[in-house]
């Protein structure tokens, strides 16, 4: 499923209209789908709040359709009509013919049971200003159900950010394509339940789109098949190079993630002792009885690294093993490498390539960028400039190779715990070892871990789900995907 920004949506609108489909037809389609959703709420009294752009035009058309079906509906217009769009003016003229009731002031919004937010859609420019600031507060403090047209007023469709103030919707009805702002927080929570309506948009533009929603269907397509007649070497081997005196648990979660999701062979190499074999005896384990890795440790593990199809480096490794990490990234840059946690900072010092994946969360990524992340384009551009794959971990995670990006929205607060990232990186390495591309492996791994965490949170509570529990239950999602 494609995801668009406001510019792409505008291009799609314009291209569709250039093919001969009139704007008023698109508006009628949009309004009809909103009207049906409002009707499902069984309202007695409805207020449509309309801005003076085409989002307002949609709102006016919704009001007219509801009035025509006998509903008690009123319209309140917000903004300067001198600069109104043609779509708005046209719909207002039709509303008058249909005797739609316009009001000049709103006293108590609690007199209405449904509010339709047709104030601003994808045409939002800059921060909300003027009378709208108070109106938004008023809407957010009332008890009515709020249905936003296209995107809640005040949410940026490009970033999901609140542009000073935004309406909190119960339902958002959007048209043709999801917008980035529906998926990224806080836009994701302000949108409430999102309903996507199909429209007659010209599909020829889709070849230009490069952002996608990660779906179960996609995972079914890319999940590797396991041949019955196979041996361990069919499923690849992984060198997990992880841990330090301070963090002896992280390597366990990474190794378990790798082993419990199908890899053929997992070598775990840590500086100090970690009790992995008590958890999973099939892991091949080495430690050096020291606190951190040193550059010359590489000689001792060369054989295992060279036998491995994938290297996972970084979970729990701390900041005292950087020379050793740099040596590995330089020497084995021809191998697939998952670079996690404290190893991520080391990529600033090495030449990177598309065999590599980094897995930063916001704090780690900001350190690489040396500035705050403004939009997902910052992440995509970094990936392009550094020629490296990126998994940006957040409640909505982004997976990108710079050219194509996927949004994973299966995450929630059940995953917001130390150790989840270690598990994810292990599962990613596992699917690379099993023959998937770096990006596909990241899609599969984040899907499996996030979805398992989500399901365990529902069965138990989001407070109590742990990464170890998720690791031990990865099989459940795999069983569902296998279809039995
Ligand atoms: N062909 C089309 O163009 C279609 C457009 N559709 C609707 O049209 C919307 C886009 O319409 P527009 O491009 O006219 O834009 P919008 O109507 O979303 O926004 C423009 C209006 O918002 C006001 N505004 C913008 N930023 C503001 C700010 N910071 N503070 C206060 N007011 C602000 C502008 O003055 C203008 O009145 C979509 O979201 C969708 O609802 C749908 O009807 C489908 C077809
Ligand atoms: K809106």
Short mmCIF file of C-alpha atoms in Angstrom, two decimals, residues 36-482:
data_model
loop_
_atom_site.label_atom_id
_atom_site.label_comp_id
_atom_site.label_asym_id
_atom_site.label_seq_id
_atom_site.Cartn_x
_atom_site.Cartn_y
_atom_site.Cartn_z
CA UNK A 36 -21.61 7.24 5.06
CA UNK A 37 -19.19 7.16 7.98
CA UNK A 38 -21.03 10.00 9.73
CA UNK A 39 -24.34 8.17 9.22
CA UNK A 40 -22.90 5.06 10.88
CA UNK A 41 -22.56 7.12 14.08
CA UNK A 42 -26.39 7.58 14.17
CA UNK A 43 -26.17 11.31 14.81
CA UNK A 44 -29.13 13.50 15.76
CA UNK A 45 -27.41 16.84 15.28
CA UNK A 46 -24.31 17.44 13.15
CA UNK A 47 -22.03 20.45 12.77
CA UNK A 48 -19.77 20.70 9.74
CA UNK A 49 -16.87 23.06 10.25
CA UNK A 50 -15.61 24.17 6.84
CA UNK A 51 -12.44 26.02 5.91
CA UNK A 52 -12.32 27.95 2.67
CA UNK A 53 -10.10 25.55 0.66
CA UNK A 54 -11.06 22.25 -0.94
CA UNK A 55 -11.10 20.50 2.44
CA UNK A 56 -13.89 22.95 3.26
CA UNK A 57 -15.43 22.15 -0.14
CA UNK A 58 -15.55 18.49 0.90
CA UNK A 59 -17.14 19.56 4.19
CA UNK A 60 -19.85 21.56 2.42
CA UNK A 61 -20.63 18.65 0.12
CA UNK A 62 -20.91 16.35 3.19
CA UNK A 63 -23.35 18.83 4.78
CA UNK A 64 -25.46 18.95 1.62
CA UNK A 65 -25.57 15.14 1.29
CA UNK A 66 -26.58 14.74 4.94
CA UNK A 67 -29.23 17.48 4.69
CA UNK A 68 -30.60 15.84 1.55
CA UNK A 69 -30.98 12.59 3.49
CA UNK A 70 -32.98 14.38 6.20
CA UNK A 71 -30.30 14.88 8.87
CA UNK A 72 -30.24 17.92 11.13
CA UNK A 73 -27.02 19.55 9.97
CA UNK A 74 -25.51 23.02 10.28
CA UNK A 75 -22.41 24.55 8.73
CA UNK A 76 -19.95 26.97 10.30
CA UNK A 77 -17.39 28.55 7.99
CA UNK A 78 -13.91 29.39 9.25
CA UNK A 79 -11.52 31.64 7.33
CA UNK A 80 -11.58 34.40 4.78
CA UNK A 81 -13.96 33.65 1.91
CA UNK A 82 -12.28 36.27 -0.29
CA UNK A 83 -9.49 33.78 -0.93
CA UNK A 84 -11.73 30.72 -1.14
CA UNK A 85 -10.94 27.95 -3.63
CA UNK A 86 -13.20 27.32 -6.61
CA UNK A 87 -14.22 23.98 -5.08
CA UNK A 88 -15.39 25.76 -1.92
CA UNK A 89 -17.33 28.49 -3.75
CA UNK A 90 -19.01 25.97 -6.02
CA UNK A 91 -20.06 23.75 -3.11
CA UNK A 92 -21.35 26.75 -1.17
CA UNK A 93 -23.54 27.75 -4.13
CA UNK A 94 -24.94 24.21 -4.33
CA UNK A 95 -25.52 24.18 -0.56
CA UNK A 96 -27.66 27.30 -0.89
CA UNK A 97 -29.77 25.63 -3.59
CA UNK A 98 -30.24 22.68 -1.22
CA UNK A 99 -31.19 25.03 1.65
CA UNK A 100 -28.34 23.95 3.89
CA UNK A 101 -28.35 25.86 7.18
CA UNK A 102 -25.30 28.12 7.80
CA UNK A 103 -24.60 29.56 11.26
CA UNK A 104 -22.49 32.62 12.16
CA UNK A 105 -21.35 31.63 15.61
CA UNK A 106 -20.91 28.46 17.62
CA UNK A 107 -22.00 28.61 21.22
CA UNK A 108 -21.88 25.19 22.74
CA UNK A 109 -20.43 22.41 20.65
CA UNK A 110 -21.91 19.88 23.07
CA UNK A 111 -25.28 20.58 21.42
CA UNK A 112 -24.04 18.46 18.51
CA UNK A 113 -23.25 14.77 18.61
CA UNK A 114 -21.01 14.73 15.56
CA UNK A 115 -18.55 17.39 14.41
CA UNK A 116 -17.15 17.13 10.91
CA UNK A 117 -13.71 18.72 10.61
CA UNK A 118 -13.44 20.05 7.07
CA UNK A 119 -11.30 23.00 8.08
CA UNK A 120 -7.86 22.22 6.63
CA UNK A 121 -6.56 19.10 4.91
CA UNK A 122 -3.36 18.48 2.97
CA UNK A 123 -3.19 22.19 2.11
CA UNK A 124 -2.02 23.18 5.61
CA UNK A 125 0.79 25.73 5.32
CA UNK A 126 2.85 26.59 8.39
CA UNK A 127 1.51 26.83 11.92
CA UNK A 128 -2.15 27.30 12.76
CA UNK A 129 -2.93 30.92 13.53
CA UNK A 130 -5.79 33.29 14.27
CA UNK A 131 -9.27 32.37 15.50
CA UNK A 132 -8.63 28.74 14.64
CA UNK A 133 -6.42 28.27 17.71
CA UNK A 134 -9.37 28.83 20.06
CA UNK A 135 -11.74 26.84 17.87
CA UNK A 136 -9.42 23.82 18.02
CA UNK A 137 -9.33 24.02 21.84
CA UNK A 138 -13.11 24.23 21.86
CA UNK A 139 -13.44 21.17 19.59
CA UNK A 140 -10.96 19.13 21.64
CA UNK A 141 -12.76 19.86 24.88
CA UNK A 142 -16.26 18.91 23.71
CA UNK A 143 -17.92 15.53 24.11
CA UNK A 144 -19.00 15.04 20.50
CA UNK A 145 -17.57 12.51 18.08
CA UNK A 146 -15.16 14.20 15.70
CA UNK A 147 -14.80 13.02 12.10
CA UNK A 148 -11.88 14.67 10.29
CA UNK A 149 -11.89 14.94 6.53
CA UNK A 150 -8.60 13.74 5.01
CA UNK A 151 -6.39 14.62 8.02
CA UNK A 152 -7.13 16.28 11.35
CA UNK A 153 -6.81 20.06 11.02
CA UNK A 154 -3.40 21.14 12.31
CA UNK A 155 -1.56 17.87 11.62
CA UNK A 156 1.12 18.10 8.95
CA UNK A 157 0.49 15.44 6.30
CA UNK A 158 4.23 15.32 5.64
CA UNK A 159 5.58 14.86 9.17
CA UNK A 160 2.72 13.97 11.52
CA UNK A 161 3.69 16.98 13.64
CA UNK A 162 1.17 19.24 15.37
CA UNK A 163 1.49 22.64 13.72
CA UNK A 164 0.96 24.52 16.99
CA UNK A 165 -2.55 23.07 17.60
CA UNK A 166 -4.50 20.22 16.06
CA UNK A 167 -7.91 18.64 16.23
CA UNK A 168 -8.08 15.24 17.91
CA UNK A 169 -10.29 13.11 15.70
CA UNK A 170 -12.17 9.95 16.60
CA UNK A 171 -12.26 8.97 12.95
CA UNK A 172 -10.31 10.29 9.96
CA UNK A 173 -11.59 9.57 6.47
CA UNK A 174 -8.84 9.90 3.91
CA UNK A 175 -8.91 9.57 0.16
CA UNK A 176 -7.06 7.24 -2.18
CA UNK A 177 -3.79 7.04 -0.25
CA UNK A 178 -2.61 7.21 3.36
CA UNK A 179 -0.51 10.28 4.10
CA UNK A 180 2.76 10.20 6.05
CA UNK A 181 1.10 12.31 8.76
CA UNK A 182 -1.42 9.53 9.50
CA UNK A 183 1.39 7.13 10.40
CA UNK A 184 3.89 9.16 12.39
CA UNK A 185 3.20 10.30 15.94
CA UNK A 186 1.56 12.48 17.12
CA UNK A 187 -0.47 12.50 13.87
CA UNK A 188 -1.07 8.78 14.26
CA UNK A 189 -2.88 9.20 17.57
CA UNK A 190 -4.66 12.44 16.54
CA UNK A 191 -6.13 10.67 13.50
CA UNK A 192 -8.07 8.17 15.61
CA UNK A 193 -9.44 5.33 13.50
CA UNK A 194 -8.37 5.82 9.89
CA UNK A 195 -10.73 4.93 7.06
CA UNK A 196 -9.33 4.88 3.56
CA UNK A 197 -11.86 5.61 0.80
CA UNK A 198 -11.23 4.54 -2.73
CA UNK A 199 -11.44 7.30 -5.33
CA UNK A 200 -11.14 7.56 -9.11
CA UNK A 201 -7.55 8.87 -8.91
CA UNK A 202 -5.44 8.11 -11.96
CA UNK A 203 -3.15 5.23 -10.97
CA UNK A 204 -0.50 6.09 -13.56
CA UNK A 205 1.23 8.28 -10.97
CA UNK A 206 1.93 5.33 -8.68
CA UNK A 207 5.13 4.45 -10.53
CA UNK A 208 6.67 7.57 -8.97
CA UNK A 209 5.76 6.61 -5.42
CA UNK A 210 8.44 5.12 -3.20
CA UNK A 211 6.91 4.85 0.24
CA UNK A 212 4.87 1.87 1.36
CA UNK A 213 2.95 0.60 4.35
CA UNK A 214 4.30 -2.73 5.61
CA UNK A 215 1.47 -5.26 5.57
CA UNK A 216 1.05 -8.91 6.50
CA UNK A 217 0.51 -9.60 2.81
CA UNK A 218 3.96 -8.22 1.99
CA UNK A 219 5.53 -10.43 4.67
CA UNK A 220 3.78 -13.50 3.22
CA UNK A 221 5.35 -12.66 -0.16
CA UNK A 222 8.90 -12.32 1.11
CA UNK A 223 9.11 -14.87 3.93
CA UNK A 224 11.55 -17.53 2.71
CA UNK A 225 10.36 -21.10 2.12
CA UNK A 226 12.20 -23.84 4.01
CA UNK A 227 12.99 -26.76 1.72
CA UNK A 228 12.14 -30.09 3.42
CA UNK A 229 15.31 -31.70 2.09
CA UNK A 230 17.79 -29.36 3.75
CA UNK A 231 20.73 -29.14 6.15
CA UNK A 232 21.95 -26.42 8.48
CA UNK A 233 24.09 -24.80 5.79
CA UNK A 234 20.97 -24.05 3.75
CA UNK A 235 19.92 -21.53 6.37
CA UNK A 236 23.16 -19.69 6.77
CA UNK A 237 25.42 -18.84 9.65
CA UNK A 238 25.76 -15.71 11.72
CA UNK A 239 28.59 -14.28 13.81
CA UNK A 240 27.00 -12.29 16.64
CA UNK A 241 29.74 -10.07 18.05
CA UNK A 242 28.27 -8.41 21.08
CA UNK A 243 28.36 -7.63 24.79
CA UNK A 244 30.67 -6.06 27.35
CA UNK A 245 31.24 -6.23 31.08
CA UNK A 246 28.24 -3.89 31.59
CA UNK A 247 25.85 -5.57 29.19
CA UNK A 248 25.96 -9.34 29.30
CA UNK A 249 22.23 -9.83 28.52
CA UNK A 250 22.08 -8.09 25.14
CA UNK A 251 24.10 -10.82 23.35
CA UNK A 252 21.69 -13.45 24.69
CA UNK A 253 18.67 -11.70 23.17
CA UNK A 254 20.42 -11.23 19.83
CA UNK A 255 21.60 -14.83 19.68
CA UNK A 256 18.15 -16.10 20.67
CA UNK A 257 16.51 -13.86 18.06
CA UNK A 258 18.78 -15.35 15.42
CA UNK A 259 18.42 -18.96 16.56
CA UNK A 260 14.67 -18.94 17.23
CA UNK A 261 13.74 -17.49 13.84
CA UNK A 262 15.40 -20.05 11.63
CA UNK A 263 19.13 -19.42 11.11
CA UNK A 264 21.23 -22.54 10.48
CA UNK A 265 24.13 -21.72 12.79
CA UNK A 266 24.74 -18.97 15.34
CA UNK A 267 28.21 -18.18 16.67
CA UNK A 268 28.08 -15.87 19.67
CA UNK A 269 31.30 -14.09 20.52
CA UNK A 270 31.43 -11.88 23.62
CA UNK A 271 34.31 -10.32 25.59
CA UNK A 272 33.04 -11.37 29.02
CA UNK A 273 31.03 -14.39 30.10
CA UNK A 274 27.33 -14.50 29.25
CA UNK A 275 25.15 -17.52 30.12
CA UNK A 276 23.74 -18.07 26.63
CA UNK A 277 24.10 -21.87 26.80
CA UNK A 278 21.66 -22.02 29.71
CA UNK A 279 19.08 -20.48 27.36
CA UNK A 280 19.95 -22.19 24.10
CA UNK A 281 22.60 -24.94 23.91
CA UNK A 282 22.66 -24.95 20.10
CA UNK A 283 24.51 -21.60 19.99
CA UNK A 284 28.28 -21.93 19.48
CA UNK A 285 29.75 -19.77 22.17
CA UNK A 286 33.12 -18.08 22.74
CA UNK A 287 34.25 -15.48 25.27
CA UNK A 288 37.61 -13.92 26.12
CA UNK A 289 37.29 -13.41 29.84
CA UNK A 290 37.80 -9.66 29.56
CA UNK A 291 35.62 -6.53 29.84
CA UNK A 292 35.72 -5.24 26.25
CA UNK A 293 36.94 -6.32 22.85
CA UNK A 294 40.38 -5.20 21.70
CA UNK A 295 41.64 -4.85 18.16
CA UNK A 296 43.86 -7.92 18.32
CA UNK A 297 40.94 -10.17 19.39
CA UNK A 298 40.04 -10.25 15.72
CA UNK A 299 42.76 -12.82 15.00
CA UNK A 300 41.12 -15.26 17.43
CA UNK A 301 37.67 -15.02 15.82
CA UNK A 302 38.73 -14.69 12.21
CA UNK A 303 37.81 -18.30 11.42
CA UNK A 304 34.25 -17.93 12.74
CA UNK A 305 33.69 -14.61 10.97
CA UNK A 306 34.94 -15.98 7.69
CA UNK A 307 32.65 -19.02 7.96
CA UNK A 308 29.64 -16.73 8.59
CA UNK A 309 27.31 -15.33 5.96
CA UNK A 310 26.30 -12.42 8.17
CA UNK A 311 27.94 -10.42 10.93
CA UNK A 312 25.83 -8.80 13.63
CA UNK A 313 27.90 -6.37 15.61
CA UNK A 314 27.04 -4.02 18.46
CA UNK A 315 24.36 -5.20 20.92
CA UNK A 316 25.63 -4.36 24.42
CA UNK A 317 29.14 -3.73 23.10
CA UNK A 318 29.48 -0.34 24.87
CA UNK A 319 31.83 2.45 23.88
CA UNK A 320 35.16 0.81 24.67
CA UNK A 321 35.45 -1.53 21.70
CA UNK A 322 35.44 1.04 18.88
CA UNK A 323 38.87 0.19 17.38
CA UNK A 324 37.89 -3.46 17.20
CA UNK A 325 34.52 -2.59 15.59
CA UNK A 326 36.16 -0.31 13.03
CA UNK A 327 38.60 -3.08 12.08
CA UNK A 328 35.71 -5.50 11.45
CA UNK A 329 33.67 -2.99 9.43
CA UNK A 330 36.68 -2.26 7.22
CA UNK A 331 38.00 -5.76 6.82
CA UNK A 332 34.66 -7.48 6.19
CA UNK A 333 32.81 -4.78 4.24
CA UNK A 334 32.17 -7.37 1.49
CA UNK A 335 30.00 -9.35 3.95
CA UNK A 336 26.48 -8.51 5.03
CA UNK A 337 26.74 -6.62 8.34
CA UNK A 338 24.01 -5.57 10.78
CA UNK A 339 25.39 -2.66 12.80
CA UNK A 340 23.48 -2.12 16.03
CA UNK A 341 23.59 -0.03 19.22
CA UNK A 342 27.01 1.43 20.12
CA UNK A 343 28.58 0.09 16.91
CA UNK A 344 26.42 2.55 14.92
CA UNK A 345 28.55 5.56 15.87
CA UNK A 346 31.62 3.88 14.36
CA UNK A 347 30.23 4.11 10.80
CA UNK A 348 31.23 7.78 10.77
CA UNK A 349 34.83 6.57 10.48
CA UNK A 350 34.43 3.93 7.73
CA UNK A 351 33.37 3.67 4.12
CA UNK A 352 29.88 2.21 4.13
CA UNK A 353 28.00 0.21 1.51
CA UNK A 354 24.65 -1.45 0.84
CA UNK A 355 25.75 -4.72 2.46
CA UNK A 356 25.37 -2.83 5.70
CA UNK A 357 22.33 -1.97 7.80
CA UNK A 358 22.26 0.40 10.75
CA UNK A 359 19.44 0.17 13.29
CA UNK A 360 19.32 3.49 15.18
CA UNK A 361 16.57 4.80 17.42
CA UNK A 362 15.90 8.57 17.47
CA UNK A 363 18.74 9.41 19.90
CA UNK A 364 21.30 7.34 18.00
CA UNK A 365 20.21 8.77 14.67
CA UNK A 366 20.36 12.35 15.92
CA UNK A 367 23.97 11.75 16.93
CA UNK A 368 24.77 10.63 13.38
CA UNK A 369 22.93 13.56 11.80
CA UNK A 370 24.21 16.01 14.41
CA UNK A 371 20.77 17.67 14.39
CA UNK A 372 17.14 16.94 15.23
CA UNK A 373 15.24 14.78 12.75
CA UNK A 374 12.79 17.10 10.97
CA UNK A 375 11.17 14.61 8.60
CA UNK A 376 11.61 11.14 7.23
CA UNK A 377 13.42 12.67 4.28
CA UNK A 378 16.33 13.32 6.66
CA UNK A 379 16.55 9.55 7.17
CA UNK A 380 16.13 8.72 3.48
CA UNK A 381 18.72 11.30 2.46
CA UNK A 382 21.20 10.00 5.01
CA UNK A 383 20.71 6.50 3.65
CA UNK A 384 21.37 7.75 0.10
CA UNK A 385 24.39 9.85 1.01
CA UNK A 386 26.01 7.17 3.16
CA UNK A 387 24.96 4.40 0.76
CA UNK A 388 23.69 2.32 3.66
CA UNK A 389 20.39 0.65 4.63
CA UNK A 390 18.62 2.12 7.66
CA UNK A 391 16.12 0.76 10.14
CA UNK A 392 14.95 3.81 12.09
CA UNK A 393 13.33 2.41 15.23
CA UNK A 394 10.36 4.23 16.69
CA UNK A 395 6.73 3.39 17.46
CA UNK A 396 6.28 3.79 13.72
CA UNK A 397 9.55 2.44 12.32
CA UNK A 398 11.00 3.34 8.95
CA UNK A 399 12.99 0.90 6.83
CA UNK A 400 14.78 2.47 3.89
CA UNK A 401 17.52 1.94 1.36
CA UNK A 402 17.20 5.59 0.34
CA UNK A 403 15.18 4.78 -2.79
CA UNK A 404 12.23 2.92 -1.26
CA UNK A 405 10.88 3.23 2.27
CA UNK A 406 8.53 1.10 4.34
CA UNK A 407 6.55 2.15 7.40
CA UNK A 408 6.06 -0.49 10.08
CA UNK A 409 3.10 0.53 12.25
CA UNK A 410 2.81 -2.67 14.28
CA UNK A 411 4.89 -1.27 17.15
CA UNK A 412 3.46 -0.09 20.44
CA UNK A 413 4.57 0.61 24.01
CA UNK A 414 4.90 -3.13 24.79
CA UNK A 415 8.18 -2.91 22.86
CA UNK A 416 9.52 0.19 24.60
CA UNK A 417 11.92 -1.75 26.79
CA UNK A 418 15.66 -2.29 26.89
CA UNK A 419 16.53 -5.41 24.95
CA UNK A 420 13.92 -5.21 22.18
CA UNK A 421 16.49 -3.74 19.78
CA UNK A 422 18.97 -6.57 20.55
CA UNK A 423 16.29 -9.11 19.70
CA UNK A 424 15.30 -7.31 16.47
CA UNK A 425 18.90 -7.17 15.23
CA UNK A 426 19.31 -10.91 15.86
CA UNK A 427 16.17 -11.71 13.87
CA UNK A 428 17.27 -9.44 11.01
CA UNK A 429 20.64 -11.22 10.81
CA UNK A 430 18.78 -14.53 10.80
CA UNK A 431 16.76 -13.74 7.67
CA UNK A 432 19.78 -12.33 5.87
CA UNK A 433 21.54 -15.63 6.65
CA UNK A 434 18.51 -17.47 5.28
CA UNK A 435 18.99 -15.72 1.94
CA UNK A 436 16.68 -12.69 2.06
CA UNK A 437 17.85 -9.23 1.04
CA UNK A 438 18.88 -6.86 3.82
CA UNK A 439 15.70 -4.79 3.41
CA UNK A 440 13.36 -7.81 3.23
CA UNK A 441 15.05 -9.30 6.31
CA UNK A 442 14.46 -6.07 8.19
CA UNK A 443 10.81 -6.01 7.13
CA UNK A 444 10.30 -9.62 8.25
CA UNK A 445 12.15 -9.18 11.54
CA UNK A 446 10.44 -5.97 12.60
CA UNK A 447 7.07 -7.44 11.62
CA UNK A 448 7.63 -10.65 13.62
CA UNK A 449 8.95 -8.93 16.73
CA UNK A 450 6.49 -6.02 16.77
CA UNK A 451 3.46 -8.16 16.00
CA UNK A 452 4.41 -10.75 18.62
CA UNK A 453 4.92 -7.95 21.17
CA UNK A 454 1.56 -6.44 20.24
CA UNK A 455 -0.29 -9.76 20.55
CA UNK A 456 1.41 -10.64 23.86
CA UNK A 457 0.46 -7.17 25.13
CA UNK A 458 -3.19 -7.85 24.38
CA UNK A 459 -3.13 -11.30 25.99
CA UNK A 460 -1.19 -10.09 29.05
CA UNK A 461 -0.44 -6.38 29.43
CA UNK A 462 1.93 -3.99 27.70
CA UNK A 463 3.55 -3.43 31.11
CA UNK A 464 4.72 -7.00 31.43
CA UNK A 465 5.80 -8.11 27.94
CA UNK A 466 9.58 -8.66 27.80
CA UNK A 467 11.96 -9.14 24.87
CA UNK A 468 12.75 -12.68 26.11
CA UNK A 469 9.05 -13.51 26.09
CA UNK A 470 8.78 -12.15 22.54
CA UNK A 471 11.80 -14.22 21.44
CA UNK A 472 10.22 -17.39 22.80
CA UNK A 473 6.91 -16.67 21.06
CA UNK A 474 8.16 -15.74 17.59
CA UNK A 475 6.92 -19.14 16.43
CA UNK A 476 3.30 -18.04 16.86
CA UNK A 477 3.44 -15.36 14.18
CA UNK A 478 5.37 -17.74 11.91
CA UNK A 479 2.66 -20.37 12.33
CA UNK A 480 0.00 -17.81 11.32
CA UNK A 481 2.02 -16.78 8.28
CA UNK A 482 2.46 -20.42 7.29
#
